[in-house]
Amino acid sequence: SQTIHQWPATLVQPVGSPLSLECTVEGTSNPNLYWYRQAAGRGLQLLFYSVGIGQISSEVPQNLSASRPQDRQFILSSKKLLLSDSGFYLCAWSPTGVGGYTFGSGTRLTVV
Amino acid sequence: AQKVTQAQTEISVVEKEDVTLDCVYETRDTTYYLFWYKQPPSGELVFLIRRNSFDEQNEISGRYSWNFQKSTSSFNFTITASQVVDSAVYFCALTGGKLIFGQGTELSVKP
């Protein structure tokens, strides 16, 4: 069966420090991968998505970047965190983009 | 561009009341999927239902039911005889290739 792993669960980082959040999927090949952020309030904003290795689409210009070095690995990064980067980050995968979506358990990031 | 609107920011009901959460969407795609997710306080997203654009049949699952109407671009969610455990934020979402969420409706069910 397919599973998605996301870590860490919580993270407290100082302003200006780098960030690396990792997401991996097991049990499937060539998934569509997504990063979402949920800031204060409730909206889930799509940040990046990828349909294949090395293919990254950015939805919102910001202080973050994403990479997909392997088929089932999706990484969210920042060189220098801002206070506004605080939020709940969710990784997701979908076999085709129009089928079902499976979400990771999320990373709660607090930038101090 | 795709858009999902959940006009109700917060709803508060008393246990055993019925409650309907509204969802209106916009898309130019002829083929698309609609979803509802539940987000309890712990934060994880719990999948509730997926409906494709060609299937307008209403669906019932226990106390949950969904009303999909393409003519009004709506996909409303009703909880019958609400319970305290239903308290959560509920998201409606739309995909034609990437999943776009509404802003969510926070449901509070009081005993």
Coordinates of N, CA and C in Angstrom, one line a residue:
Chain A
S1 N 0.8 -1.2 0.0 CA 0.0 0.0 0.0 C 0.9 1.2 0.0
Q2 N 0.3 2.3 -0.4 CA 1.0 3.6 -0.5 C 1.0 4.3 0.8
T3 N 2.2 4.9 1.1 CA 2.2 5.7 2.3 C 3.1 7.0 2.0
I4 N 2.8 8.0 2.8 CA 3.6 9.2 2.7 C 4.1 9.6 4.0
H5 N 5.4 10.0 4.0 CA 6.1 10.3 5.2 C 6.6 11.8 5.1
Q6 N 6.3 12.5 6.2 CA 6.7 13.9 6.2 C 7.4 14.2 7.6
W7 N 8.5 14.9 7.6 CA 9.2 15.2 8.8 C 10.0 16.4 8.7
P8 N 10.2 17.1 9.9 CA 9.8 16.7 11.2 C 8.3 17.1 11.5
A9 N 7.8 16.8 12.6 CA 6.4 17.1 12.9 C 6.3 18.6 13.4
T10 N 7.3 19.0 14.1 CA 7.3 20.4 14.6 C 8.7 20.9 14.5
L11 N 8.8 22.2 14.3 CA 10.1 22.8 14.1 C 10.1 24.3 14.5
V12 N 11.1 24.7 15.3 CA 11.2 26.1 15.7 C 12.5 26.5 15.2
Q13 N 12.5 27.6 14.4 CA 13.7 28.0 13.7 C 13.8 29.6 13.9
P14 N 15.1 30.1 14.1 CA 15.2 31.5 14.2 C 15.1 32.2 12.8
V15 N 14.7 33.4 12.8 CA 14.7 34.2 11.6 C 16.1 34.2 10.9
G16 N 16.1 34.0 9.6 CA 17.4 34.0 8.9 C 18.1 32.7 8.8
S17 N 17.5 31.7 9.5 CA 18.2 30.3 9.4 C 17.6 29.6 8.2
P18 N 18.3 28.6 7.7 CA 17.8 27.8 6.5 C 16.7 26.8 7.0
L19 N 16.0 26.3 5.9 CA 15.0 25.3 6.2 C 15.1 24.2 5.2
S20 N 14.8 23.0 5.7 CA 14.7 21.9 4.8 C 13.6 20.9 5.3
L21 N 12.5 20.8 4.6 CA 11.5 19.8 5.0 C 11.4 18.7 3.9
E22 N 11.3 17.5 4.4 CA 11.4 16.4 3.4 C 10.1 15.6 3.5
C23 N 9.7 15.1 2.3 CA 8.5 14.3 2.1 C 8.9 13.1 1.2
T24 N 8.5 12.0 1.6 CA 8.8 10.8 0.7 C 7.5 10.0 0.6
V25 N 7.3 9.3 -0.5 CA 6.2 8.5 -0.8 C 6.7 7.1 -1.0
E26 N 5.9 6.1 -0.5 CA 6.3 4.7 -0.7 C 5.1 4.0 -1.4
G27 N 5.5 3.0 -2.2 CA 4.5 2.1 -2.8 C 3.9 2.6 -4.1
T28 N 4.5 3.6 -4.7 CA 3.9 4.0 -6.0 C 5.1 4.6 -6.8
S29 N 4.9 4.8 -8.1 CA 5.9 5.3 -9.0 C 5.3 6.6 -9.7
N30 N 6.2 7.5 -9.9 CA 5.9 8.7 -10.7 C 4.7 9.4 -10.2
P31 N 4.6 9.7 -8.9 CA 3.4 10.4 -8.3 C 3.5 11.9 -8.6
N32 N 2.4 12.5 -8.7 CA 2.4 14.0 -8.6 C 2.6 14.4 -7.1
L33 N 3.4 15.3 -6.9 CA 3.7 15.7 -5.5 C 3.4 17.2 -5.3
Y34 N 3.0 17.5 -4.1 CA 2.5 18.9 -3.8 C 3.0 19.3 -2.4
W35 N 3.3 20.6 -2.3 CA 3.5 21.3 -1.0 C 2.4 22.3 -0.8
Y36 N 1.8 22.3 0.4 CA 0.8 23.3 0.8 C 1.2 23.9 2.1
R37 N 0.8 25.1 2.3 CA 1.0 25.8 3.5 C -0.3 26.3 4.1
Q38 N -0.5 26.2 5.4 CA -1.7 26.7 6.1 C -1.1 27.7 7.1
A39 N -1.3 29.0 6.8 CA -0.8 30.0 7.7 C -1.9 30.3 8.7
A40 N -1.7 31.3 9.5 CA -2.7 31.7 10.6 C -4.0 31.8 9.9
G41 N -5.0 31.3 10.5 CA -6.3 31.2 9.8 C -6.4 29.8 9.3
R42 N -7.2 29.6 8.2 CA -7.4 28.2 7.8 C -7.1 27.8 6.4
G43 N -6.9 28.8 5.5 CA -6.7 28.5 4.1 C -5.5 27.7 3.8
L44 N -5.7 26.7 2.9 CA -4.6 25.8 2.5 C -4.1 26.4 1.1
Q45 N -2.9 26.9 1.1 CA -2.4 27.5 -0.1 C -1.4 26.5 -0.8
L46 N -1.6 26.3 -2.1 CA -0.7 25.4 -2.9 C 0.6 26.3 -3.1
L47 N 1.7 25.7 -2.7 CA 3.0 26.4 -2.9 C 3.7 25.9 -4.2
F48 N 3.9 24.6 -4.2 CA 4.6 24.0 -5.3 C 4.0 22.6 -5.7
Y49 N 4.1 22.2 -7.0 CA 3.8 20.9 -7.4 C 4.8 20.4 -8.4
S50 N 4.8 19.1 -8.5 CA 5.8 18.4 -9.4 C 5.2 17.2 -10.0
V51 N 5.3 17.1 -11.3 CA 4.8 15.9 -12.0 C 5.9 15.0 -12.4
G52 N 7.2 15.3 -12.1 CA 8.3 14.4 -12.4 C 9.6 14.9 -11.8
I53 N 10.6 14.0 -11.8 CA 11.9 14.4 -11.3 C 12.4 15.7 -11.9
G54 N 12.8 16.6 -11.1 CA 13.4 17.8 -11.6 C 12.4 18.8 -12.1
Q55 N 11.1 18.5 -12.1 CA 10.0 19.4 -12.7 C 9.3 20.0 -11.5
I56 N 9.4 21.3 -11.3 CA 8.8 22.0 -10.2 C 8.0 23.2 -10.8
S57 N 6.8 23.3 -10.4 CA 6.0 24.4 -10.7 C 5.7 25.2 -9.4
S58 N 5.9 26.5 -9.5 CA 5.7 27.4 -8.3 C 4.4 28.1 -8.5
E59 N 3.6 28.1 -7.5 CA 2.3 28.7 -7.5 C 2.3 30.2 -7.0
V60 N 3.2 30.4 -6.0 CA 3.2 31.7 -5.3 C 4.6 32.1 -5.2
P61 N 5.0 33.3 -5.7 CA 6.4 33.8 -5.4 C 6.6 34.0 -4.0
Q62 N 7.7 33.5 -3.4 CA 7.9 33.6 -2.0 C 9.4 33.3 -1.7
N63 N 9.6 33.2 -0.4 CA 10.9 32.9 0.1 C 11.3 31.5 0.2
L64 N 10.5 30.6 -0.5 CA 10.7 29.2 -0.5 C 11.0 28.6 -1.8
S65 N 11.6 27.5 -1.9 CA 11.9 26.7 -3.1 C 11.6 25.3 -2.9
A66 N 11.4 24.5 -3.9 CA 11.2 23.1 -3.8 C 12.1 22.3 -4.8
S67 N 12.4 21.1 -4.5 CA 13.2 20.3 -5.4 C 12.7 18.8 -5.3
R68 N 12.9 18.1 -6.4 CA 12.5 16.7 -6.4 C 13.7 15.9 -7.0
P69 N 14.6 15.6 -6.1 CA 15.8 14.9 -6.5 C 15.6 13.4 -6.9
Q70 N 14.6 12.8 -6.4 CA 14.2 11.5 -6.7 C 12.8 11.4 -7.0
D71 N 12.3 10.3 -7.6 CA 10.9 10.1 -8.0 C 10.0 10.3 -6.9
R72 N 10.3 9.8 -5.7 CA 9.4 9.8 -4.6 C 9.8 10.7 -3.4
Q73 N 10.6 11.7 -3.7 CA 11.1 12.6 -2.7 C 10.9 14.0 -3.1
F74 N 10.3 14.8 -2.2 CA 10.0 16.2 -2.5 C 10.5 17.0 -1.3
I75 N 11.3 18.0 -1.6 CA 11.9 18.8 -0.5 C 11.5 20.3 -0.6
L76 N 11.2 20.8 0.5 CA 10.8 22.3 0.6 C 12.0 22.9 1.3
S77 N 12.5 24.0 0.8 CA 13.7 24.7 1.3 C 13.5 26.2 1.4
S78 N 14.4 26.7 2.3 CA 14.5 28.2 2.3 C 16.0 28.5 2.7
K79 N 16.6 29.5 2.1 CA 17.9 29.9 2.5 C 17.9 30.7 3.8
K80 N 16.9 31.6 3.9 CA 16.8 32.4 5.1 C 15.3 32.6 5.4
L81 N 14.9 32.0 6.6 CA 13.5 32.1 7.0 C 13.1 33.5 7.4
L82 N 11.8 33.8 7.1 CA 11.2 35.0 7.6 C 10.1 34.7 8.6
L83 N 9.8 35.6 9.4 CA 8.7 35.4 10.4 C 7.4 34.9 9.7
S84 N 7.2 35.5 8.5 CA 6.0 35.1 7.7 C 6.0 33.7 7.2
D85 N 7.1 33.0 7.3 CA 7.1 31.6 6.8 C 6.5 30.7 7.8
S86 N 6.2 31.2 9.0 CA 5.6 30.3 10.0 C 4.3 29.8 9.5
G87 N 4.0 28.5 9.8 CA 2.7 27.9 9.4 C 2.8 26.4 9.5
F88 N 1.7 25.8 9.0 CA 1.6 24.4 8.9 C 1.8 23.9 7.5
Y89 N 2.8 23.1 7.3 CA 3.2 22.7 5.9 C 2.8 21.2 5.7
L90 N 2.1 21.0 4.6 CA 1.5 19.7 4.3 C 2.1 19.3 2.9
C91 N 2.5 18.0 2.9 CA 2.9 17.4 1.6 C 1.8 16.5 1.2
A92 N 1.6 16.3 -0.1 CA 0.6 15.4 -0.6 C 1.1 14.8 -1.9
W93 N 0.4 13.7 -2.2 CA 0.7 13.0 -3.5 C -0.6 12.6 -4.1
S94 N -0.5 12.5 -5.5 CA -1.7 12.0 -6.2 C -1.2 11.2 -7.4
P95 N -1.8 10.1 -7.8 CA -1.3 9.4 -8.9 C -1.4 10.1 -10.2
T96 N -2.4 11.0 -10.4 CA -2.5 11.6 -11.7 C -2.8 13.1 -11.6
G97 N -3.2 13.6 -10.4 CA -3.6 15.0 -10.2 C -5.1 15.2 -10.3
V98 N -5.8 14.3 -10.9 CA -7.2 14.4 -10.9 C -7.9 13.3 -10.1
G99 N -7.1 12.4 -9.5 CA -7.7 11.4 -8.7 C -7.6 11.7 -7.3
G100 N -7.4 10.7 -6.5 CA -7.3 10.9 -5.0 C -6.0 11.6 -4.6
Y101 N -6.1 12.3 -3.5 CA -4.9 12.9 -3.0 C -4.7 12.4 -1.6
T102 N -3.5 12.1 -1.2 CA -3.1 11.6 0.1 C -2.2 12.6 0.7
F103 N -2.5 13.0 2.0 CA -1.7 14.1 2.6 C -0.8 13.4 3.7
G104 N 0.3 14.1 3.9 CA 1.2 13.7 5.1 C 0.6 14.3 6.3
S105 N 1.2 14.0 7.4 CA 0.7 14.5 8.7 C 1.1 15.9 9.0
G106 N 2.0 16.5 8.2 CA 2.2 17.9 8.4 C 3.4 18.3 9.2
T107 N 4.0 19.5 9.0 CA 5.1 20.0 9.8 C 4.6 21.4 10.3
R108 N 4.6 21.6 11.6 CA 4.3 22.9 12.2 C 5.6 23.7 12.4
L109 N 5.8 24.7 11.6 CA 7.0 25.5 11.6 C 6.7 26.8 12.3
T110 N 7.5 27.1 13.3 CA 7.4 28.4 14.0 C 8.8 29.1 13.8
V111 N 8.7 30.3 13.2 CA 9.9 31.1 13.0 C 10.0 32.1 14.1
V112 N 11.0 32.2 14.8 CA 11.1 33.1 16.0 C 12.2 34.1 15.8
Chain B
A1 N -9.3 30.6 -14.4 CA -8.7 30.2 -13.1 C -9.7 29.4 -12.3
Q2 N -9.2 28.5 -11.5 CA -10.1 27.8 -10.6 C -10.2 28.5 -9.3
K3 N -11.4 28.4 -8.7 CA -11.6 29.0 -7.4 C -12.7 28.2 -6.6
V4 N -12.5 28.1 -5.3 CA -13.5 27.5 -4.4 C -13.8 28.5 -3.4
T5 N -15.1 28.7 -3.2 CA -15.6 29.6 -2.2 C -16.4 28.9 -1.1
Q6 N -16.0 29.1 0.1 CA -16.8 28.6 1.3 C -17.2 29.9 2.1
A7 N -18.4 30.3 1.8 CA -18.7 31.6 2.4 C -18.9 31.6 3.9
Q8 N -19.2 30.5 4.5 CA -19.4 30.4 5.9 C -18.0 30.2 6.6
T9 N -17.6 31.2 7.3 CA -16.4 31.1 8.0 C -16.5 30.2 9.3
E10 N -17.5 30.4 10.0 CA -17.7 29.7 11.3 C -19.2 29.3 11.4
I11 N -19.5 28.1 11.9 CA -20.9 27.7 12.2 C -20.9 27.1 13.5
S12 N -21.8 27.4 14.3 CA -22.0 26.8 15.6 C -23.4 26.2 15.8
V13 N -23.5 25.0 16.1 CA -24.8 24.3 16.3 C -24.7 23.6 17.6
V14 N -25.9 23.2 18.0 CA -26.1 22.3 19.2 C -26.2 20.9 18.8
E15 N -25.6 20.0 19.5 CA -25.7 18.6 19.2 C -27.1 18.1 18.8
K16 N -27.1 17.3 17.7 CA -28.3 16.7 17.1 C -28.9 17.6 16.1
E17 N -28.5 18.8 16.0 CA -29.0 19.6 14.9 C -28.4 19.2 13.6
D18 N -29.1 19.4 12.5 CA -28.5 19.2 11.1 C -27.8 20.5 10.7
V19 N -26.7 20.3 9.9 CA -26.0 21.5 9.5 C -25.5 21.3 8.1
T20 N -25.6 22.3 7.3 CA -25.1 22.3 5.9 C -24.0 23.2 5.7
L21 N -22.9 22.7 5.1 CA -21.7 23.5 4.8 C -21.8 23.8 3.2
D22 N -21.7 25.1 2.9 CA -21.8 25.4 1.5 C -20.5 25.5 0.8
C23 N -20.5 25.1 -0.5 CA -19.3 25.2 -1.3 C -19.7 25.6 -2.7
V24 N -19.1 26.6 -3.3 CA -19.3 27.1 -4.6 C -18.0 27.1 -5.3
Y25 N -17.9 26.6 -6.6 CA -16.7 26.5 -7.3 C -16.7 27.2 -8.6
E26 N -15.5 27.5 -9.2 CA -15.4 28.1 -10.5 C -14.3 27.3 -11.2
T27 N -14.6 26.9 -12.4 CA -13.6 26.2 -13.3 C -14.0 26.3 -14.7
R28 N -13.1 26.3 -15.6 CA -13.4 26.2 -17.0 C -13.2 24.8 -17.6
D29 N -12.7 23.9 -16.7 CA -12.5 22.6 -17.2 C -13.8 21.9 -17.3
T30 N -13.9 21.0 -18.2 CA -15.1 20.2 -18.4 C -15.0 18.9 -17.5
T31 N -13.8 18.5 -17.3 CA -13.6 17.3 -16.4 C -12.8 17.8 -15.1
Y32 N -13.4 17.5 -14.0 CA -12.8 18.0 -12.8 C -13.3 17.1 -11.6
Y33 N -12.7 17.2 -10.5 CA -13.1 16.5 -9.3 C -13.3 17.4 -8.2
L34 N -14.3 17.1 -7.3 CA -14.5 17.9 -6.1 C -14.3 17.0 -4.9
F35 N -13.8 17.6 -3.8 CA -13.5 16.9 -2.6 C -14.1 17.7 -1.4
W36 N -14.2 16.9 -0.3 CA -14.4 17.4 1.0 C -13.4 16.8 1.9
Y37 N -12.8 17.6 2.7 CA -11.8 17.1 3.7 C -12.2 17.7 5.1
K38 N -11.9 16.9 6.1 CA -12.1 17.3 7.5 C -10.7 17.5 8.2
Q39 N -10.6 18.6 8.9 CA -9.3 18.9 9.6 C -9.6 19.0 11.1
P40 N -9.4 18.0 11.9 CA -9.6 18.1 13.3 C -8.5 18.9 13.9
P41 N -8.6 19.3 15.2 CA -7.6 20.1 15.9 C -6.1 19.6 15.7
S42 N -6.0 18.3 15.6 CA -4.6 17.7 15.4 C -4.0 18.2 14.1
G43 N -4.7 18.6 13.2 CA -4.1 19.2 11.9 C -4.2 18.3 10.7
E44 N -4.2 17.0 10.9 CA -4.2 16.2 9.7 C -5.5 16.3 8.8
L45 N -5.4 16.1 7.6 CA -6.5 16.2 6.7 C -7.1 14.8 6.5
V46 N -8.4 14.8 6.8 CA -9.1 13.5 6.6 C -10.0 13.6 5.4
F47 N -9.8 12.7 4.5 CA -10.6 12.6 3.2 C -12.0 12.2 3.6
L48 N -13.0 12.9 3.0 CA -14.4 12.5 3.2 C -15.0 12.0 1.9
I49 N -14.8 12.7 0.8 CA -15.5 12.3 -0.4 C -14.8 12.9 -1.6
R50 N -14.9 12.2 -2.8 CA -14.5 12.7 -4.0 C -15.6 12.5 -5.0
R51 N -15.9 13.5 -5.8 CA -17.0 13.4 -6.8 C -16.4 13.9 -8.2
N52 N -16.6 13.2 -9.2 CA -16.2 13.7 -10.5 C -17.3 14.5 -11.2
S53 N -17.0 15.3 -12.1 CA -17.9 16.3 -12.7 C -19.0 15.7 -13.5
F54 N -18.9 14.4 -13.8 CA -19.9 13.8 -14.6 C -20.9 13.0 -13.8
D55 N -20.7 13.0 -12.5 CA -21.6 12.2 -11.6 C -22.3 13.2 -10.7
E56 N -23.5 13.5 -11.0 CA -24.3 14.5 -10.2 C -25.2 13.8 -9.2
Q57 N -25.0 12.5 -9.0 CA -25.8 11.8 -8.0 C -25.4 12.2 -6.6
N58 N -26.4 12.5 -5.8 CA -26.2 12.8 -4.4 C -25.7 11.6 -3.7
E59 N -24.9 11.8 -2.7 CA -24.4 10.6 -2.0 C -24.6 10.7 -0.5
I60 N -24.9 9.6 0.1 CA -25.1 9.6 1.6 C -24.2 8.5 2.1
S61 N -23.5 8.9 3.2 CA -22.7 8.0 3.9 C -22.9 8.2 5.4
G62 N -23.7 7.4 6.0 CA -24.1 7.5 7.4 C -24.8 8.8 7.7
R63 N -24.2 9.6 8.5 CA -24.8 10.9 8.8 C -24.4 12.0 7.8
Y64 N -23.5 11.7 6.9 CA -23.0 12.7 6.0 C -23.8 12.5 4.6
S65 N -24.0 13.6 4.0 CA -24.6 13.6 2.6 C -24.1 14.8 1.9
W66 N -24.0 14.6 0.5 CA -23.5 15.6 -0.3 C -24.4 15.9 -1.5
N67 N -24.6 17.1 -1.8 CA -25.5 17.6 -2.9 C -24.6 18.3 -3.9
F68 N -24.4 17.7 -5.1 CA -23.6 18.2 -6.2 C -24.6 18.8 -7.3
Q69 N -24.5 20.0 -7.6 CA -25.4 20.6 -8.6 C -24.5 21.4 -9.6
K70 N -24.3 20.9 -10.7 CA -23.4 21.6 -11.7 C -24.1 22.9 -12.2
S71 N -25.4 22.9 -12.2 CA -26.1 24.1 -12.7 C -25.8 25.3 -11.9
T72 N -25.6 25.1 -10.6 CA -25.2 26.2 -9.7 C -23.8 26.2 -9.2
S73 N -23.0 25.2 -9.8 CA -21.6 25.1 -9.4 C -21.4 25.0 -7.9
S74 N -22.2 24.1 -7.3 CA -22.2 24.0 -5.9 C -22.0 22.5 -5.5
F75 N -21.4 22.3 -4.3 CA -21.1 20.9 -3.8 C -21.3 21.0 -2.3
N76 N -22.5 21.0 -1.8 CA -22.8 21.2 -0.4 C -22.7 20.0 0.4
F77 N -22.4 20.1 1.6 CA -22.2 19.0 2.6 C -23.1 19.1 3.8
T78 N -23.9 18.1 4.0 CA -24.8 18.2 5.2 C -24.5 17.1 6.2
I79 N -24.4 17.5 7.4 CA -24.2 16.5 8.5 C -25.6 16.5 9.3
T80 N -26.1 15.3 9.3 CA -27.4 15.1 10.0 C -27.2 14.7 11.5
A81 N -27.9 15.2 12.4 CA -27.8 14.8 13.8 C -26.4 15.0 14.2
S82 N -25.9 16.2 14.2 CA -24.5 16.5 14.4 C -24.1 16.0 15.9
Q83 N -22.8 15.7 16.0 CA -22.2 15.3 17.2 C -21.0 16.1 17.6
V84 N -20.6 16.1 18.8 CA -19.5 16.9 19.3 C -18.2 16.5 18.5
V85 N -18.1 15.3 18.1 CA -16.9 14.8 17.4 C -16.8 15.3 16.0
D86 N -17.9 15.9 15.5 CA -17.9 16.6 14.2 C -17.2 17.9 14.2
S87 N -16.9 18.4 15.4 CA -16.3 19.8 15.5 C -14.9 19.7 14.8
A88 N -14.7 20.6 13.8 CA -13.5 20.6 13.0 C -13.6 21.7 12.0
V89 N -12.5 21.8 11.2 CA -12.6 22.7 10.0 C -12.8 21.8 8.8
Y90 N -13.7 22.2 8.0 CA -14.1 21.4 6.8 C -13.7 22.2 5.5
F91 N -13.0 21.5 4.7 CA -12.6 22.1 3.4 C -13.2 21.5 2.2
C92 N -13.6 22.3 1.3 CA -14.1 21.9 0.0 C -12.9 22.2 -0.9
A93 N -12.7 21.3 -1.9 CA -11.5 21.5 -2.8 C -11.9 21.0 -4.2
L94 N -11.1 21.5 -5.2 CA -11.4 21.3 -6.6 C -10.1 20.9 -7.3
T95 N -10.1 20.0 -8.2 CA -8.9 19.7 -9.0 C -9.2 19.4 -10.4
G96 N -8.4 20.0 -11.3 CA -8.4 19.6 -12.7 C -6.9 19.3 -13.1
G97 N -6.1 19.1 -12.0 CA -4.7 18.8 -12.2 C -3.9 19.1 -11.0
K98 N -4.4 20.1 -10.2 CA -3.8 20.5 -9.0 C -5.0 20.9 -8.0
L99 N -4.8 20.5 -6.8 CA -5.9 20.6 -5.9 C -6.0 22.0 -5.2
I100 N -7.1 22.7 -5.4 CA -7.3 24.0 -4.9 C -8.3 24.0 -3.8
F101 N -8.0 24.6 -2.7 CA -8.9 24.5 -1.5 C -9.7 25.8 -1.3
G102 N -10.9 25.7 -0.7 CA -11.6 26.8 -0.2 C -11.0 27.3 1.1
Q103 N -11.5 28.3 1.7 CA -10.9 28.8 2.9 C -11.3 28.1 4.2
G104 N -12.2 27.2 4.0 CA -12.6 26.3 5.1 C -13.8 26.9 5.9
T105 N -14.5 26.0 6.6 CA -15.6 26.4 7.5 C -15.3 25.7 8.8
E106 N -15.3 26.5 9.9 CA -15.0 25.9 11.2 C -16.4 25.6 11.8
L107 N -16.6 24.3 12.0 CA -17.9 23.9 12.6 C -17.6 23.6 14.1
S108 N -18.5 24.1 14.9 CA -18.4 23.9 16.4 C -19.7 23.3 16.8
V109 N -19.7 22.1 17.3 CA -20.9 21.4 17.8 C -20.9 21.3 19.3
K110 N -21.8 22.0 19.9 CA -21.8 22.1 21.4 C -22.8 21.1 22.0
P111 N -22.4 20.5 23.1 CA -23.3 19.5 23.7 C -24.5 20.1 24.3

